[in-house]
Amino acid sequence: MSRKRVAVLISGRGSNMAALIEAAKDKTYPAEIVLVISNRPDAGGLLVARANGIATEVVDHTAYGKDRTAFERALQVVLERYRIDIVCLAGFMRLLTPDFVRQWQHRILNIHPALLPAFKGLDTHRRALEAGVKVHGATVHFVVPEMDSGPTIAQAAVSVRHGEMEEKLAARVLDVEHQIYPLALKLLAEGRLRVENGRCLIDGSPVPDTASLIPVP
Ligand code: GRF
């Protein structure tokens, strides 16, 4: 079976992108990262992608002012040029319009640094600490028009330590992000995901128990 062609969309350092690139170096992985697109010319992840021999493109949103549709048309042109099958958002800090999202329905994923549906939006680690939750984590989900929603594909939890600082918690969550994103992309690329009534079902052999990713405190 031919490997799915994946574009990773970033805006910053791209550590999740790097985790996907690493996973896809294995020739038996069912997807290959053929393109990294950034909306910011200075995104650090672009250098990492190039160092790994991956094509990069910049589609700078500031060139389109407030015209989101024109920005997305430009994105779409690039995605088509590279014959992309699957789009992975990885720290991509632009909201996408419902039209664009629909065009990629069930072929576009996002990673969010919280256990959705808790803590949608920004500053998830600070808000989790303020709320005093004992368990926090990360979610990979299909993208739908509503922000940080959409069927959950994979989640991993970390226990919140007493008196933990935001940076430390963020780093521990990032660690599990790097494990579940490659897992979720693999499941999608293998054609094992199905969405029914807004929930994502996984076919075939059991997937690794992501609870086992919880680092021992
Ligand atoms: C990650 O925490 C991801 O969950 C969120 O943005 C951050 C991006 O980090 N969507 P990186 O660019 O992948 O290092």
CSV table of C-alpha atoms and ligand atoms in Angstrom, one decimal:
chain,number,residue,atom,x,y,z
A,1,MET,CA,0.0,0.0,0.0
A,2,SER,CA,1.4,3.4,-0.9
A,3,ARG,CA,2.1,5.7,2.0
A,4,LYS,CA,-0.2,8.7,2.6
A,5,ARG,CA,1.3,12.1,1.7
A,6,VAL,CA,1.2,14.4,4.7
A,7,ALA,CA,1.6,18.1,5.1
A,8,VAL,CA,2.3,19.5,8.6
A,9,LEU,CA,1.2,23.1,9.2
A,10,ILE,CA,3.2,25.0,11.9
A,11,SER,CA,3.6,28.5,13.2
A,12,GLY,CA,6.5,28.0,15.6
A,13,ARG,CA,9.1,25.6,17.0
A,14,GLY,CA,7.6,22.5,15.5
A,15,SER,CA,8.4,19.9,18.1
A,16,ASN,CA,5.3,17.9,17.2
A,17,MET,CA,6.2,18.2,13.5
A,18,ALA,CA,9.6,16.8,14.4
A,19,ALA,CA,8.0,13.9,16.2
A,20,LEU,CA,6.0,13.1,13.1
A,21,ILE,CA,9.0,13.4,10.9
A,22,GLU,CA,10.9,11.0,13.1
A,23,ALA,CA,8.1,8.4,13.1
A,24,ALA,CA,7.8,8.6,9.4
A,25,LYS,CA,11.5,7.8,8.9
A,26,ASP,CA,10.5,4.2,9.4
A,27,LYS,CA,9.6,2.9,6.0
A,28,THR,CA,6.9,0.8,7.4
A,29,TYR,CA,5.1,3.8,8.8
A,30,PRO,CA,2.0,4.3,6.6
A,31,ALA,CA,2.5,8.0,6.0
A,32,GLU,CA,5.3,10.2,4.8
A,33,ILE,CA,5.9,13.8,5.7
A,34,VAL,CA,6.4,15.4,2.3
A,35,LEU,CA,5.8,19.1,3.2
A,36,VAL,CA,5.9,21.5,6.0
A,37,ILE,CA,4.0,24.8,5.7
A,38,SER,CA,4.4,27.7,8.0
A,39,ASN,CA,2.3,30.9,8.1
A,40,ARG,CA,5.3,32.6,9.7
A,41,PRO,CA,8.5,33.0,7.8
A,42,ASP,CA,10.5,32.9,11.0
A,43,ALA,CA,9.1,29.7,12.5
A,44,GLY,CA,11.9,27.7,14.0
A,45,GLY,CA,10.3,24.4,12.8
A,46,LEU,CA,11.1,25.3,9.1
A,47,LEU,CA,14.8,24.9,9.8
A,48,VAL,CA,14.2,21.5,11.5
A,49,ALA,CA,12.2,20.4,8.5
A,50,ARG,CA,14.8,21.5,6.0
A,51,ALA,CA,17.6,19.8,8.0
A,52,ASN,CA,15.5,16.6,7.6
A,53,GLY,CA,15.3,17.1,3.8
A,54,ILE,CA,11.6,18.0,3.8
A,55,ALA,CA,10.2,20.5,1.5
A,56,THR,CA,9.0,23.7,3.2
A,57,GLU,CA,6.7,26.5,2.1
A,58,VAL,CA,5.7,29.7,3.7
A,59,VAL,CA,2.2,31.0,3.2
A,60,ASP,CA,2.4,34.3,5.2
A,61,HIS,CA,-1.0,35.2,6.4
A,62,THR,CA,0.0,38.8,6.8
A,63,ALA,CA,0.1,39.1,3.0
A,64,TYR,CA,-3.6,38.6,2.9
A,65,GLY,CA,-4.7,41.1,5.5
A,66,LYS,CA,-8.1,40.1,6.9
A,67,ASP,CA,-9.0,38.0,3.9
A,68,ARG,CA,-8.9,34.5,5.4
A,69,THR,CA,-10.4,32.9,2.3
A,70,ALA,CA,-7.6,34.3,0.1
A,71,PHE,CA,-5.0,33.0,2.6
A,72,GLU,CA,-6.6,29.5,2.5
A,73,ARG,CA,-6.8,29.5,-1.3
A,74,ALA,CA,-3.1,30.0,-1.3
A,75,LEU,CA,-2.7,27.2,1.2
A,76,GLN,CA,-4.9,24.9,-0.9
A,77,VAL,CA,-2.9,25.6,-4.0
A,78,VAL,CA,0.3,24.5,-2.2
A,79,LEU,CA,-1.4,21.4,-0.7
A,80,GLU,CA,-2.6,20.4,-4.2
A,81,ARG,CA,0.8,21.0,-5.8
A,82,TYR,CA,2.3,18.5,-3.4
A,83,ARG,CA,-0.7,16.1,-3.8
A,84,ILE,CA,-1.3,16.0,-0.1
A,85,ASP,CA,-3.6,13.4,1.4
A,86,ILE,CA,-3.6,14.4,5.0
A,87,VAL,CA,-3.0,17.7,6.8
A,88,CYS,CA,-1.6,17.7,10.4
A,89,LEU,CA,-1.9,21.0,12.3
A,90,ALA,CA,0.9,21.2,14.8
A,91,GLY,CA,1.0,24.4,16.7
A,92,PHE,CA,-0.6,26.2,13.7
A,93,MET,CA,-1.9,29.4,15.2
A,94,ARG,CA,-4.5,30.4,12.6
A,95,LEU,CA,-8.2,29.6,12.7
A,96,LEU,CA,-9.4,27.9,9.6
A,97,THR,CA,-12.8,28.7,8.0
A,98,PRO,CA,-15.6,26.1,7.9
A,99,ASP,CA,-15.2,25.9,4.1
A,100,PHE,CA,-11.6,25.0,4.3
A,101,VAL,CA,-12.1,22.5,7.1
A,102,ARG,CA,-15.0,20.8,5.2
A,103,GLN,CA,-12.8,20.4,2.2
A,104,TRP,CA,-10.5,18.4,4.3
A,105,GLN,CA,-13.1,16.6,6.4
A,106,HIS,CA,-11.6,13.5,8.1
A,107,ARG,CA,-8.3,14.2,6.5
A,108,ILE,CA,-7.2,17.0,8.9
A,109,LEU,CA,-5.9,16.5,12.4
A,110,ASN,CA,-4.9,18.8,15.3
A,111,ILE,CA,-3.1,18.3,18.5
A,112,HIS,CA,-4.3,20.2,21.6
A,113,PRO,CA,-2.4,20.4,24.9
A,114,ALA,CA,-5.2,19.4,27.2
A,115,LEU,CA,-7.7,16.6,27.7
A,116,LEU,CA,-10.5,17.9,25.5
A,117,PRO,CA,-13.2,18.9,26.0
A,118,ALA,CA,-11.6,20.5,29.0
A,119,PHE,CA,-9.5,23.6,28.5
A,120,LYS,CA,-10.1,24.5,24.9
A,121,GLY,CA,-8.2,27.6,23.7
A,122,LEU,CA,-4.9,29.0,24.8
A,123,ASP,CA,-2.9,28.8,28.1
A,124,THR,CA,-4.2,25.4,28.9
A,125,HIS,CA,-1.4,24.5,31.4
A,126,ARG,CA,-1.9,27.6,33.4
A,127,ARG,CA,-5.7,27.1,33.5
A,128,ALA,CA,-5.3,23.5,34.4
A,129,LEU,CA,-3.1,24.4,37.4
A,130,GLU,CA,-5.5,27.2,38.4
A,131,ALA,CA,-8.4,24.8,38.3
A,132,GLY,CA,-6.5,22.3,40.4
A,133,VAL,CA,-7.1,19.3,38.2
A,134,LYS,CA,-5.2,16.3,39.2
A,135,VAL,CA,-4.9,14.9,35.7
A,136,HIS,CA,-4.0,16.8,32.6
A,137,GLY,CA,-2.8,15.8,29.1
A,138,ALA,CA,-3.1,16.1,25.4
A,139,THR,CA,-5.6,15.2,22.7
A,140,VAL,CA,-5.3,14.5,18.9
A,141,HIS,CA,-8.6,15.1,17.2
A,142,PHE,CA,-10.1,15.5,13.8
A,143,VAL,CA,-10.5,19.2,13.0
A,144,VAL,CA,-14.1,20.5,12.6
A,145,PRO,CA,-15.2,24.1,12.1
A,146,GLU,CA,-15.5,24.7,15.8
A,147,MET,CA,-12.2,25.4,17.5
A,148,ASP,CA,-10.6,22.6,19.6
A,149,SER,CA,-13.6,20.3,19.0
A,150,GLY,CA,-14.0,17.3,16.7
A,151,PRO,CA,-13.8,13.6,17.3
A,152,THR,CA,-11.0,12.5,19.6
A,153,ILE,CA,-8.6,10.1,18.1
A,154,ALA,CA,-6.0,9.7,20.9
A,155,GLN,CA,-5.4,11.1,24.3
A,156,ALA,CA,-2.7,10.8,26.9
A,157,ALA,CA,-2.8,11.9,30.5
A,158,VAL,CA,-0.2,13.0,32.9
A,159,SER,CA,-0.8,13.4,36.6
A,160,VAL,CA,-0.4,16.9,38.0
A,161,ARG,CA,2.2,17.1,40.7
A,162,HIS,CA,1.8,19.1,43.9
A,163,GLY,CA,3.1,22.6,43.5
A,164,GLU,CA,4.2,22.0,39.9
A,165,MET,CA,5.2,25.0,37.8
A,166,GLU,CA,3.5,25.7,34.5
A,167,GLU,CA,6.7,25.2,32.4
A,168,LYS,CA,7.4,21.8,33.9
A,169,LEU,CA,3.8,20.6,33.4
A,170,ALA,CA,3.9,21.9,29.8
A,171,ALA,CA,7.1,20.0,29.1
A,172,ARG,CA,5.6,16.7,30.5
A,173,VAL,CA,2.5,17.2,28.4
A,174,LEU,CA,4.6,17.9,25.3
A,175,ASP,CA,6.4,14.6,25.9
A,176,VAL,CA,3.2,12.7,25.6
A,177,GLU,CA,2.1,14.8,22.6
A,178,HIS,CA,5.1,13.5,20.8
A,179,GLN,CA,3.9,10.0,21.4
A,180,ILE,CA,0.2,10.3,20.6
A,181,TYR,CA,0.5,12.4,17.4
A,182,PRO,CA,2.4,9.8,15.5
A,183,LEU,CA,0.1,7.1,16.8
A,184,ALA,CA,-3.0,9.0,15.7
A,185,LEU,CA,-1.6,9.8,12.2
A,186,LYS,CA,-0.7,6.1,11.8
A,187,LEU,CA,-4.2,5.0,12.6
A,188,LEU,CA,-5.7,7.5,10.1
A,189,ALA,CA,-3.1,6.6,7.4
A,190,GLU,CA,-3.9,2.9,7.8
A,191,GLY,CA,-7.6,3.7,7.2
A,192,ARG,CA,-8.5,2.4,10.6
A,193,LEU,CA,-10.6,5.4,11.8
A,194,ARG,CA,-14.3,5.9,11.3
A,195,VAL,CA,-16.4,8.7,12.6
A,196,GLU,CA,-19.9,7.9,13.8
A,197,ASN,CA,-22.2,10.3,15.6
A,198,GLY,CA,-19.3,12.6,16.2
A,199,ARG,CA,-17.2,9.9,17.8
A,200,CYS,CA,-14.1,8.4,16.4
A,201,LEU,CA,-14.0,4.6,16.3
A,202,ILE,CA,-10.9,2.6,15.7
A,203,ASP,CA,-11.0,-0.7,13.7
A,204,GLY,CA,-8.7,-3.6,14.0
A,205,SER,CA,-6.2,-4.6,16.6
A,206,PRO,CA,-6.2,-2.8,19.9
A,207,VAL,CA,-4.2,0.4,19.9
A,208,PRO,CA,-1.6,1.0,22.6
A,209,ASP,CA,-3.2,2.0,25.9
A,210,THR,CA,-2.3,5.6,26.1
A,211,ALA,CA,-2.8,5.5,29.9
A,212,SER,CA,0.5,3.6,29.9
A,213,LEU,CA,2.1,6.8,28.7
A,214,ILE,CA,1.5,8.5,32.0
A,215,PRO,CA,5.0,9.0,33.4
A,216,VAL,CA,5.4,7.7,36.9
A,217,PRO,CA,5.5,10.7,39.3
B,1,GRF,C1,1.8,22.1,21.3
B,1,GRF,O1,1.6,22.2,22.7
B,1,GRF,C2,0.5,21.8,20.7
B,1,GRF,O2,-0.3,20.9,21.4
B,1,GRF,C3,-0.2,23.1,20.5
B,1,GRF,O3,0.8,24.0,20.2
B,1,GRF,C4,2.0,23.5,20.7
B,1,GRF,C5,3.0,23.5,19.6
B,1,GRF,O4,4.3,23.1,19.9
B,1,GRF,N1,-1.3,23.0,19.5
B,1,GRF,P1,5.3,22.6,18.8
B,1,GRF,O5,5.4,23.7,17.8
B,1,GRF,O6,4.7,21.4,18.2
B,1,GRF,O7,6.6,22.4,19.5
